[in-house]
PDB file of C-alpha atoms in Angstrom:
ATOM      1  CA  MET A   1      80.071  39.133-105.527  1.00 57.00           C
ATOM      2  CA  THR A   2      78.762  37.443-102.396  1.00 70.00           C
ATOM      3  CA  ALA A   3      78.606  39.189 -99.040  1.00 73.00           C
ATOM      4  CA  VAL A   4      81.089  36.671 -97.627  1.00 76.00           C
ATOM      5  CA  ARG A   5      83.589  37.432-100.374  1.00 85.00           C
ATOM      6  CA  GLU A   6      83.164  41.183 -99.904  1.00 84.00           C
ATOM      7  CA  ARG A   7      83.862  40.885 -96.171  1.00 86.00           C
ATOM      8  CA  THR A   8      86.917  38.776 -96.911  1.00 89.00           C
ATOM      9  CA  GLU A   9      88.209  41.428 -99.304  1.00 91.00           C
ATOM     10  CA  VAL A  10      87.668  44.151 -96.701  1.00 91.00           C
ATOM     11  CA  ARG A  11      89.584  42.169 -94.067  1.00 94.00           C
ATOM     12  CA  GLU A  12      92.431  41.468 -96.454  1.00 93.00           C
ATOM     13  CA  ARG A  13      92.682  45.110 -97.541  1.00 93.00           C
ATOM     14  CA  ILE A  14      92.751  46.343 -93.934  1.00 95.00           C
ATOM     15  CA  GLY A  15      95.506  43.825 -93.220  1.00 94.00           C
ATOM     16  CA  ARG A  16      97.575  45.023 -96.171  1.00 94.00           C
ATOM     17  CA  LEU A  17      97.144  48.690 -95.279  1.00 94.00           C
ATOM     18  CA  LEU A  18      97.961  48.290 -91.595  1.00 95.00           C
ATOM     19  CA  GLY A  19     100.287  45.301 -91.660  1.00 94.00           C
ATOM     20  CA  THR A  20      98.337  43.294 -89.113  1.00 95.00           C
ATOM     21  CA  ARG A  21      95.606  40.652 -89.062  1.00 95.00           C
ATOM     22  CA  VAL A  22      91.937  41.519 -88.632  1.00 96.00           C
ATOM     23  CA  ASP A  23      90.395  39.381 -85.876  1.00 96.00           C
ATOM     24  CA  ASP A  24      86.841  40.679 -86.136  1.00 95.00           C
ATOM     25  CA  LEU A  25      84.854  42.843 -88.543  1.00 96.00           C
ATOM     26  CA  THR A  26      81.478  44.430 -87.759  1.00 95.00           C
ATOM     27  CA  ASP A  27      79.360  46.011 -90.476  1.00 94.00           C
ATOM     28  CA  LEU A  28      77.935  49.429 -89.539  1.00 94.00           C
ATOM     29  CA  GLY A  29      75.797  50.119 -92.606  1.00 93.00           C
ATOM     30  CA  ARG A  30      76.213  52.583 -95.461  1.00 88.00           C
ATOM     31  CA  SER A  31      76.741  56.308 -95.940  1.00 85.00           C
ATOM     32  CA  HIS A  32      76.495  57.841 -99.414  1.00 84.00           C
ATOM     33  CA  SER A  33      78.409  55.485-101.746  1.00 84.00           C
ATOM     34  CA  TRP A  34      80.553  53.735 -99.150  1.00 90.00           C
ATOM     35  CA  THR A  35      80.162  51.080 -96.455  1.00 93.00           C
ATOM     36  CA  LEU A  36      81.204  51.473 -92.825  1.00 96.00           C
ATOM     37  CA  HIS A  37      82.885  48.938 -90.568  1.00 96.00           C
ATOM     38  CA  ARG A  38      84.444  48.496 -87.144  1.00 97.00           C
ATOM     39  CA  ALA A  39      87.433  46.170 -87.027  1.00 97.00           C
ATOM     40  CA  ALA A  40      89.364  44.577 -84.163  1.00 97.00           C
ATOM     41  CA  LEU A  41      93.014  44.014 -85.019  1.00 97.00           C
ATOM     42  CA  ALA A  42      95.399  41.329 -83.846  1.00 96.00           C
ATOM     43  CA  ASP A  43      97.648  43.998 -82.297  1.00 95.00           C
ATOM     44  CA  GLY A  44      94.834  45.054 -79.944  1.00 96.00           C
ATOM     45  CA  ARG A  45      93.647  48.159 -81.746  1.00 96.00           C
ATOM     46  CA  GLU A  46      90.111  48.868 -82.896  1.00 98.00           C
ATOM     47  CA  VAL A  47      89.622  50.889 -86.062  1.00 98.00           C
ATOM     48  CA  PHE A  48      86.885  52.546 -88.089  1.00 98.00           C
ATOM     49  CA  VAL A  49      86.862  51.659 -91.779  1.00 97.00           C
ATOM     50  CA  LYS A  50      85.179  53.184 -94.826  1.00 96.00           C
ATOM     51  CA  THR A  51      85.188  51.235 -98.083  1.00 94.00           C
ATOM     52  CA  THR A  52      83.957  51.752-101.625  1.00 90.00           C
ATOM     53  CA  ARG A  53      84.167  49.725-104.817  1.00 83.00           C
ATOM     54  CA  ASP A  54      84.485  52.873-106.941  1.00 79.00           C
ATOM     55  CA  GLU A  55      87.827  54.658-106.823  1.00 75.00           C
ATOM     56  CA  VAL A  56      86.752  58.301-107.131  1.00 78.00           C
ATOM     57  CA  GLY A  57      89.197  60.104-104.842  1.00 91.00           C
ATOM     58  CA  VAL A  58      86.868  60.714-101.890  1.00 94.00           C
ATOM     59  CA  PHE A  59      89.056  58.903 -99.360  1.00 95.00           C
ATOM     60  CA  ALA A  60      92.248  60.524-100.621  1.00 95.00           C
ATOM     61  CA  ALA A  61      90.626  63.937-100.160  1.00 96.00           C
ATOM     62  CA  GLU A  62      89.384  63.083 -96.679  1.00 97.00           C
ATOM     63  CA  ALA A  63      92.793  61.789 -95.614  1.00 97.00           C
ATOM     64  CA  ALA A  64      94.554  64.824 -97.072  1.00 97.00           C
ATOM     65  CA  GLY A  65      92.129  67.121 -95.269  1.00 98.00           C
ATOM     66  CA  LEU A  66      92.554  65.440 -91.883  1.00 98.00           C
ATOM     67  CA  ARG A  67      96.352  65.497 -92.148  1.00 98.00           C
ATOM     68  CA  TRP A  68      96.366  69.111 -93.324  1.00 98.00           C
ATOM     69  CA  LEU A  69      94.125  70.213 -90.462  1.00 98.00           C
ATOM     70  CA  ALA A  70      96.398  68.373 -88.017  1.00 97.00           C
ATOM     71  CA  ASP A  71      99.308  70.442 -89.360  1.00 95.00           C
ATOM     72  CA  ALA A  72      97.749  73.462 -87.633  1.00 95.00           C
ATOM     73  CA  GLY A  73      99.568  72.282 -84.504  1.00 92.00           C
ATOM     74  CA  PRO A  74      99.425  70.042 -81.434  1.00 91.00           C
ATOM     75  CA  GLY A  75      95.966  69.592 -80.003  1.00 91.00           C
ATOM     76  CA  THR A  76      94.126  70.035 -83.287  1.00 96.00           C
ATOM     77  CA  PRO A  77      90.859  68.091 -82.776  1.00 97.00           C
ATOM     78  CA  VAL A  78      91.128  65.556 -85.601  1.00 98.00           C
ATOM     79  CA  PRO A  79      91.891  61.803 -85.553  1.00 98.00           C
ATOM     80  CA  ASP A  80      95.004  60.289 -87.075  1.00 97.00           C
ATOM     81  CA  VAL A  81      94.799  58.700 -90.514  1.00 98.00           C
ATOM     82  CA  LEU A  82      95.967  55.103 -90.091  1.00 98.00           C
ATOM     83  CA  GLY A  83      95.696  54.002 -93.706  1.00 97.00           C
ATOM     84  CA  VAL A  84      94.203  55.057 -97.027  1.00 96.00           C
ATOM     85  CA  ASP A  85      94.036  53.915-100.626  1.00 94.00           C
ATOM     86  CA  GLY A  86      91.581  54.389-103.471  1.00 91.00           C
ATOM     87  CA  HIS A  87      89.037  52.009-101.943  1.00 92.00           C
ATOM     88  CA  MET A  88      89.511  52.365 -98.176  1.00 96.00           C
ATOM     89  CA  LEU A  89      90.112  54.804 -95.336  1.00 97.00           C
ATOM     90  CA  VAL A  90      91.079  53.596 -91.848  1.00 98.00           C
ATOM     91  CA  LEU A  91      90.866  55.775 -88.735  1.00 98.00           C
ATOM     92  CA  PRO A  92      91.093  54.957 -85.027  1.00 98.00           C
ATOM     93  CA  TRP A  93      87.867  53.723 -83.476  1.00 98.00           C
ATOM     94  CA  LEU A  94      86.563  56.588 -81.317  1.00 97.00           C
ATOM     95  CA  PRO A  95      84.325  55.225 -78.538  1.00 96.00           C
ATOM     96  CA  PRO A  96      81.262  57.473 -78.303  1.00 95.00           C
ATOM     97  CA  ALA A  97      80.680  59.482 -75.146  1.00 96.00           C
ATOM     98  CA  PRO A  98      78.001  61.961 -74.121  1.00 96.00           C
ATOM     99  CA  PRO A  99      78.765  65.571 -75.068  1.00 97.00           C
ATOM    100  CA  THR A 100      79.601  67.556 -71.946  1.00 97.00           C
ATOM    101  CA  PRO A 101      79.955  71.298 -71.340  1.00 97.00           C
ATOM    102  CA  GLU A 102      83.638  70.787 -70.555  1.00 97.00           C
ATOM    103  CA  ALA A 103      84.269  68.924 -73.820  1.00 98.00           C
ATOM    104  CA  ALA A 104      82.344  71.635 -75.695  1.00 98.00           C
ATOM    105  CA  GLU A 105      84.524  74.364 -74.216  1.00 98.00           C
ATOM    106  CA  ARG A 106      87.634  72.411 -75.134  1.00 98.00           C
ATOM    107  CA  LEU A 107      86.326  72.089 -78.679  1.00 98.00           C
ATOM    108  CA  GLY A 108      85.771  75.846 -78.876  1.00 98.00           C
ATOM    109  CA  ARG A 109      89.341  76.587 -77.810  1.00 98.00           C
ATOM    110  CA  GLU A 110      90.867  73.967 -80.097  1.00 98.00           C
ATOM    111  CA  LEU A 111      88.763  75.049 -83.069  1.00 98.00           C
ATOM    112  CA  ALA A 112      89.802  78.680 -82.558  1.00 98.00           C
ATOM    113  CA  ARG A 113      93.467  77.693 -82.529  1.00 97.00           C
ATOM    114  CA  MET A 114      93.029  75.512 -85.624  1.00 98.00           C
ATOM    115  CA  HIS A 115      91.514  78.503 -87.424  1.00 98.00           C
ATOM    116  CA  THR A 116      94.089  81.095 -86.400  1.00 97.00           C
ATOM    117  CA  GLU A 117      97.444  79.321 -85.977  1.00 94.00           C
ATOM    118  CA  ASP A 118      99.635  78.457 -88.977  1.00 94.00           C
ATOM    119  CA  ARG A 119      97.180  79.860 -91.497  1.00 96.00           C
ATOM    120  CA  PRO A 120      97.413  78.688 -95.130  1.00 96.00           C
ATOM    121  CA  ASP A 121      98.643  81.001 -97.856  1.00 95.00           C
ATOM    122  CA  ALA A 122      95.559  80.780-100.077  1.00 96.00           C
ATOM    123  CA  TYR A 123      91.888  79.952-100.190  1.00 97.00           C
ATOM    124  CA  GLY A 124      91.213  76.448-101.481  1.00 97.00           C
ATOM    125  CA  ALA A 125      93.517  73.455-101.190  1.00 97.00           C
ATOM    126  CA  PRO A 126      96.125  71.565-103.252  1.00 94.00           C
ATOM    127  CA  TRP A 127      93.894  68.496-103.726  1.00 95.00           C
ATOM    128  CA  ASP A 128      90.555  67.770-105.394  1.00 94.00           C
ATOM    129  CA  GLY A 129      87.801  68.203-102.829  1.00 95.00           C
ATOM    130  CA  PHE A 130      84.575  66.411-102.034  1.00 95.00           C
ATOM    131  CA  ILE A 131      81.574  67.060 -99.819  1.00 95.00           C
ATOM    132  CA  ALA A 132      79.748  63.785 -99.288  1.00 91.00           C
ATOM    133  CA  ASP A 133      80.507  62.210-102.682  1.00 88.00           C
ATOM    134  CA  LEU A 134      80.040  65.431-104.663  1.00 94.00           C
ATOM    135  CA  PRO A 135      83.147  67.115-106.106  1.00 95.00           C
ATOM    136  CA  LEU A 136      84.357  70.460-104.779  1.00 97.00           C
ATOM    137  CA  ASP A 137      86.536  72.850-106.744  1.00 96.00           C
ATOM    138  CA  ASN A 138      89.466  73.508-104.405  1.00 97.00           C
ATOM    139  CA  THR A 139      91.527  75.505-106.916  1.00 95.00           C
ATOM    140  CA  PRO A 140      93.803  77.702-104.757  1.00 95.00           C
ATOM    141  CA  ASP A 141      93.198  81.432-105.009  1.00 93.00           C
ATOM    142  CA  TRP A 142      95.283  84.247-103.524  1.00 90.00           C
ATOM    143  CA  ARG A 143      92.701  87.005-104.084  1.00 89.00           C
ATOM    144  CA  ASP A 144      89.864  87.401-101.573  1.00 95.00           C
ATOM    145  CA  TRP A 145      87.448  84.997 -99.887  1.00 97.00           C
ATOM    146  CA  PRO A 146      84.152  86.410-101.272  1.00 97.00           C
ATOM    147  CA  SER A 147      85.301  85.912-104.870  1.00 96.00           C
ATOM    148  CA  TRP A 148      86.576  82.419-104.121  1.00 97.00           C
ATOM    149  CA  TYR A 149      83.376  81.453-102.294  1.00 98.00           C
ATOM    150  CA  ALA A 150      81.134  82.794-105.030  1.00 98.00           C
ATOM    151  CA  GLU A 151      83.084  81.171-107.869  1.00 97.00           C
ATOM    152  CA  ARG A 152      84.113  77.851-106.258  1.00 97.00           C
ATOM    153  CA  ARG A 153      81.185  77.091-103.986  1.00 98.00           C
ATOM    154  CA  LEU A 154      77.973  78.996-104.726  1.00 98.00           C
ATOM    155  CA  GLU A 155      78.029  79.156-108.533  1.00 98.00           C
ATOM    156  CA  PRO A 156      78.822  75.438-109.127  1.00 97.00           C
ATOM    157  CA  PHE A 157      76.191  74.227-106.693  1.00 98.00           C
ATOM    158  CA  LEU A 158      73.575  76.644-107.936  1.00 98.00           C
ATOM    159  CA  ARG A 159      74.099  75.069-111.376  1.00 97.00           C
ATOM    160  CA  ARG A 160      73.915  71.550-109.941  1.00 95.00           C
ATOM    161  CA  ALA A 161      70.774  72.165-107.896  1.00 96.00           C
ATOM    162  CA  SER A 162      68.956  74.631-110.179  1.00 95.00           C
ATOM    163  CA  ARG A 163      66.456  72.003-111.348  1.00 96.00           C
ATOM    164  CA  HIS A 164      64.927  72.184-107.868  1.00 97.00           C
ATOM    165  CA  LEU A 165      64.531  75.983-107.991  1.00 97.00           C
ATOM    166  CA  SER A 166      62.243  78.327-109.864  1.00 96.00           C
ATOM    167  CA  GLY A 167      63.708  81.114-111.950  1.00 97.00           C
ATOM    168  CA  GLY A 168      62.981  83.594-109.164  1.00 97.00           C
ATOM    169  CA  ASP A 169      64.592  81.338-106.577  1.00 97.00           C
ATOM    170  CA  ALA A 170      67.732  81.020-108.659  1.00 97.00           C
ATOM    171  CA  ARG A 171      67.859  84.781-109.165  1.00 98.00           C
ATOM    172  CA  LEU A 172      67.889  85.297-105.382  1.00 97.00           C
ATOM    173  CA  VAL A 173      70.956  83.069-105.081  1.00 98.00           C
ATOM    174  CA  GLU A 174      72.562  84.856-108.038  1.00 98.00           C
ATOM    175  CA  ARG A 175      72.106  88.162-106.204  1.00 98.00           C
ATOM    176  CA  VAL A 176      74.016  86.720-103.237  1.00 98.00           C
ATOM    177  CA  ILE A 177      76.778  85.576-105.603  1.00 98.00           C
ATOM    178  CA  GLU A 178      76.971  88.989-107.259  1.00 97.00           C
ATOM    179  CA  GLY A 179      76.981  90.811-103.923  1.00 97.00           C
ATOM    180  CA  ALA A 180      79.241  88.468-101.966  1.00 97.00           C
ATOM    181  CA  GLY A 181      81.960  91.081-101.659  1.00 95.00           C
ATOM    182  CA  GLY A 182      79.639  93.426 -99.797  1.00 96.00           C
ATOM    183  CA  LEU A 183      78.042  90.713 -97.679  1.00 97.00           C
ATOM    184  CA  ALA A 184      81.171  89.006 -96.322  1.00 96.00           C
ATOM    185  CA  GLY A 185      82.183  91.558 -93.696  1.00 95.00           C
ATOM    186  CA  PRO A 186      85.757  92.664 -92.974  1.00 95.00           C
ATOM    187  CA  PRO A 187      88.531  90.969 -94.985  1.00 95.00           C
ATOM    188  CA  GLU A 188      89.670  87.765 -93.331  1.00 93.00           C
ATOM    189  CA  PRO A 189      92.893  85.873 -94.111  1.00 95.00           C
ATOM    190  CA  PRO A 190      92.539  82.183 -94.990  1.00 97.00           C
ATOM    191  CA  SER A 191      91.998  79.709 -92.163  1.00 98.00           C
ATOM    192  CA  ARG A 192      92.253  75.937 -92.036  1.00 98.00           C
ATOM    193  CA  VAL A 193      88.542  75.108 -91.959  1.00 98.00           C
ATOM    194  CA  HIS A 194      86.777  71.766 -91.676  1.00 98.00           C
ATOM    195  CA  GLY A 195      84.280  72.831 -94.313  1.00 98.00           C
ATOM    196  CA  ASP A 196      81.387  70.496 -93.391  1.00 98.00           C
ATOM    197  CA  LEU A 197      81.133  70.975 -89.646  1.00 98.00           C
ATOM    198  CA  TRP A 198      77.581  69.855 -88.928  1.00 96.00           C
ATOM    199  CA  SER A 199      76.917  67.981 -85.699  1.00 95.00           C
ATOM    200  CA  GLY A 200      77.177  64.553 -87.352  1.00 95.00           C
ATOM    201  CA  ASN A 201      80.829  65.273 -88.135  1.00 97.00           C
ATOM    202  CA  ILE A 202      81.671  66.009 -84.497  1.00 98.00           C
ATOM    203  CA  ARG A 203      82.574  62.818 -82.641  1.00 98.00           C
ATOM    204  CA  TRP A 204      82.239  63.173 -78.866  1.00 98.00           C
ATOM    205  CA  THR A 205      84.687  60.759 -77.269  1.00 96.00           C
ATOM    206  CA  ASP A 206      86.744  60.415 -74.097  1.00 89.00           C
ATOM    207  CA  GLY A 207      86.277  63.902 -72.683  1.00 91.00           C
ATOM    208  CA  ARG A 208      86.652  65.818 -75.928  1.00 96.00           C
ATOM    209  CA  ALA A 209      85.276  66.209 -79.438  1.00 98.00           C
ATOM    210  CA  LEU A 210      87.099  65.260 -82.634  1.00 98.00           C
ATOM    211  CA  LEU A 211      86.225  66.433 -86.129  1.00 98.00           C
ATOM    212  CA  ILE A 212      85.668  63.797 -88.814  1.00 97.00           C
ATOM    213  CA  ASP A 213      84.614  63.696 -92.496  1.00 96.00           C
ATOM    214  CA  PRO A 214      86.073  67.085 -93.433  1.00 98.00           C
ATOM    215  CA  ALA A 215      85.721  69.006 -96.667  1.00 98.00           C
ATOM    216  CA  ALA A 216      88.860  70.810 -95.521  1.00 98.00           C
ATOM    217  CA  HIS A 217      90.296  73.825 -97.322  1.00 98.00           C
ATOM    218  CA  GLY A 218      91.643  77.277 -96.785  1.00 98.00           C
ATOM    219  CA  GLY A 219      88.515  79.296 -96.198  1.00 98.00           C
ATOM    220  CA  HIS A 220      86.705  81.683 -93.905  1.00 98.00           C
ATOM    221  CA  ARG A 221      86.553  80.592 -90.272  1.00 98.00           C
ATOM    222  CA  GLU A 222      82.987  81.854 -89.926  1.00 98.00           C
ATOM    223  CA  THR A 223      82.000  79.004 -92.280  1.00 98.00           C
ATOM    224  CA  ASP A 224      82.657  76.406 -89.570  1.00 98.00           C
ATOM    225  CA  LEU A 225      80.805  78.447 -86.937  1.00 98.00           C
ATOM    226  CA  ALA A 226      77.808  78.851 -89.239  1.00 98.00           C
ATOM    227  CA  MET A 227      77.768  75.159 -90.112  1.00 98.00           C
ATOM    228  CA  MET A 228      77.676  74.141 -86.446  1.00 98.00           C
ATOM    229  CA  ALA A 229      74.561  76.286 -86.080  1.00 96.00           C
ATOM    230  CA  LEU A 230      72.798  74.973 -89.180  1.00 95.00           C
ATOM    231  CA  PHE A 231      71.453  71.697 -87.802  1.00 92.00           C
ATOM    232  CA  GLY A 232      72.273  72.206 -84.130  1.00 93.00           C
ATOM    233  CA  THR A 233      75.326  71.186 -82.095  1.00 97.00           C
ATOM    234  CA  PRO A 234      75.255  70.064 -78.455  1.00 97.00           C
ATOM    235  CA  HIS A 235      76.320  72.812 -76.034  1.00 97.00           C
ATOM    236  CA  LEU A 236      76.892  75.188 -78.939  1.00 98.00           C
ATOM    237  CA  ASP A 237      76.705  78.171 -76.611  1.00 98.00           C
ATOM    238  CA  ARG A 238      79.647  76.773 -74.621  1.00 98.00           C
ATOM    239  CA  VAL A 239      81.611  76.016 -77.805  1.00 98.00           C
ATOM    240  CA  LEU A 240      81.136  79.581 -79.063  1.00 98.00           C
ATOM    241  CA  ALA A 241      81.892  81.204 -75.705  1.00 98.00           C
ATOM    242  CA  ALA A 242      85.225  79.375 -75.486  1.00 98.00           C
ATOM    243  CA  TYR A 243      85.951  80.172 -79.146  1.00 98.00           C
ATOM    244  CA  HIS A 244      85.325  83.882 -78.527  1.00 98.00           C
ATOM    245  CA  GLU A 245      87.633  83.887 -75.504  1.00 98.00           C
ATOM    246  CA  THR A 246      90.408  82.371 -77.621  1.00 98.00           C
ATOM    247  CA  ALA A 247      90.035  84.100 -81.008  1.00 97.00           C
ATOM    248  CA  PRO A 248      86.902  86.238 -81.357  1.00 97.00           C
ATOM    249  CA  PRO A 249      85.517  86.579 -84.894  1.00 96.00           C
ATOM    250  CA  ALA A 250      84.855  89.973 -86.423  1.00 96.00           C
ATOM    251  CA  ASP A 251      81.882  92.015 -85.246  1.00 96.00           C
ATOM    252  CA  GLY A 252      78.629  91.136 -86.968  1.00 96.00           C
ATOM    253  CA  TRP A 253      79.537  87.495 -87.661  1.00 97.00           C
ATOM    254  CA  ARG A 254      76.116  86.263 -86.521  1.00 96.00           C
ATOM    255  CA  GLU A 255      74.409  88.391 -89.179  1.00 97.00           C
ATOM    256  CA  ARG A 256      76.651  86.746 -91.782  1.00 98.00           C
ATOM    257  CA  ILE A 257      75.656  83.189 -90.819  1.00 98.00           C
ATOM    258  CA  PRO A 258      73.126  82.885 -93.701  1.00 98.00           C
ATOM    259  CA  LEU A 259      75.816  83.722 -96.259  1.00 98.00           C
ATOM    260  CA  HIS A 260      77.966  80.846 -95.014  1.00 98.00           C
ATOM    261  CA  GLN A 261      75.021  78.452 -94.713  1.00 98.00           C
ATOM    262  CA  LEU A 262      73.898  78.959 -98.284  1.00 98.00           C
ATOM    263  CA  HIS A 263      76.508  76.633 -99.785  1.00 98.00           C
ATOM    264  CA  PRO A 264      75.781  73.611 -97.540  1.00 98.00           C
ATOM    265  CA  LEU A 265      72.069  74.104 -98.144  1.00 98.00           C
ATOM    266  CA  LEU A 266      72.646  74.060-101.912  1.00 98.00           C
ATOM    267  CA  VAL A 267      74.602  70.838-101.363  1.00 97.00           C
ATOM    268  CA  HIS A 268      71.632  69.364 -99.493  1.00 97.00           C
ATOM    269  CA  LEU A 269      69.306  70.539-102.245  1.00 97.00           C
ATOM    270  CA  GLU A 270      71.417  68.632-104.767  1.00 96.00           C
ATOM    271  CA  LEU A 271      71.728  65.518-102.592  1.00 95.00           C
ATOM    272  CA  PHE A 272      68.202  65.278-101.206  1.00 95.00           C
ATOM    273  CA  GLY A 273      65.980  67.230-103.570  1.00 94.00           C
ATOM    274  CA  GLY A 274      63.271  69.835-103.292  1.00 92.00           C
ATOM    275  CA  SER A 275      62.603  69.446 -99.572  1.00 95.00           C
ATOM    276  CA  TYR A 276      65.468  71.928 -99.047  1.00 96.00           C
ATOM    277  CA  ARG A 277      64.167  74.477-101.557  1.00 97.00           C
ATOM    278  CA  SER A 278      62.385  76.725 -99.069  1.00 97.00           C
ATOM    279  CA  GLN A 279      65.389  76.767 -96.718  1.00 97.00           C
ATOM    280  CA  VAL A 280      67.694  77.746 -99.579  1.00 98.00           C
ATOM    281  CA  VAL A 281      65.366  80.578-100.573  1.00 98.00           C
ATOM    282  CA  GLU A 282      64.926  81.827 -96.999  1.00 98.00           C
ATOM    283  CA  THR A 283      68.666  81.712 -96.389  1.00 98.00           C
ATOM    284  CA  ALA A 284      69.456  83.643 -99.576  1.00 98.00           C
ATOM    285  CA  ARG A 285      66.952  86.305 -98.539  1.00 97.00           C
ATOM    286  CA  ALA A 286      68.473  86.480 -95.046  1.00 97.00           C
ATOM    287  CA  ALA A 287      71.976  86.841 -96.476  1.00 98.00           C
ATOM    288  CA  LEU A 288      70.867  89.742 -98.660  1.00 97.00           C
ATOM    289  CA  ALA A 289      68.941  91.383 -95.821  1.00 95.00           C
ATOM    290  CA  ALA A 290      71.984  91.237 -93.550  1.00 92.00           C
ATOM    291  CA  GLY A 291      73.949  93.292 -96.065  1.00 77.00           C
ATOM    292  CA  ARG A 292      71.546  96.212 -96.180  1.00 71.00           C
TER     293      ARG A 292
END
């Protein structure tokens, strides 16, 4: 199919989803298995569009996650879902703005409320999950978070990424899985968590920050805090200070950061290969050391 025909299809699909004509379409490149676009609509709106030729459920999961997080209550820092089908997701265009200390503090307060208000009944979620374009097992579980995390996050991704690890490396991760119950700290009820909250999924816009591209599920709220620290987040100290003022996490949460970072690092090991091996190994060791 020619590039011209592909662009025409994208414009037509946006028009069908939103019920309005597309006046202009700008290509923004690719991410994983989808293409990114900015569209100007005849009704004056600008929108952000993700498209894929393969209908694998990624956009349905993302839309479900954004809507479910928004159900936490007014002020939840997520954009509206304007349209979704098997091949396309449409969100509002969020004009970028510099991250400011004030926006970071607002994010901390809003994230704390998202985590602690209207909590879900179970860990997991009632839809098939994805992180990037890799499947996540969101099977709901009413037991405890360490068991759910070990069985639904660490074990599957250790299997997926094991070809990049030595036997000794894999055994370190297995020890974390086996000891998760003793490493996770005080019991924590499920929270609505973003699930992939690295800095690239925080969109700074118009005096605040909105969360995009979630791998949302009922999980442990320390997971989002740990993920923000993994690759760095602007004004993270201000985000965390405001979070603590609103809904402080349990004592010792900083020592548990490696436990929560182990899953996203296994994801990166699977996606990007052996360059993440040493970080996975170091993080598994740190998680075990924190539990001594």
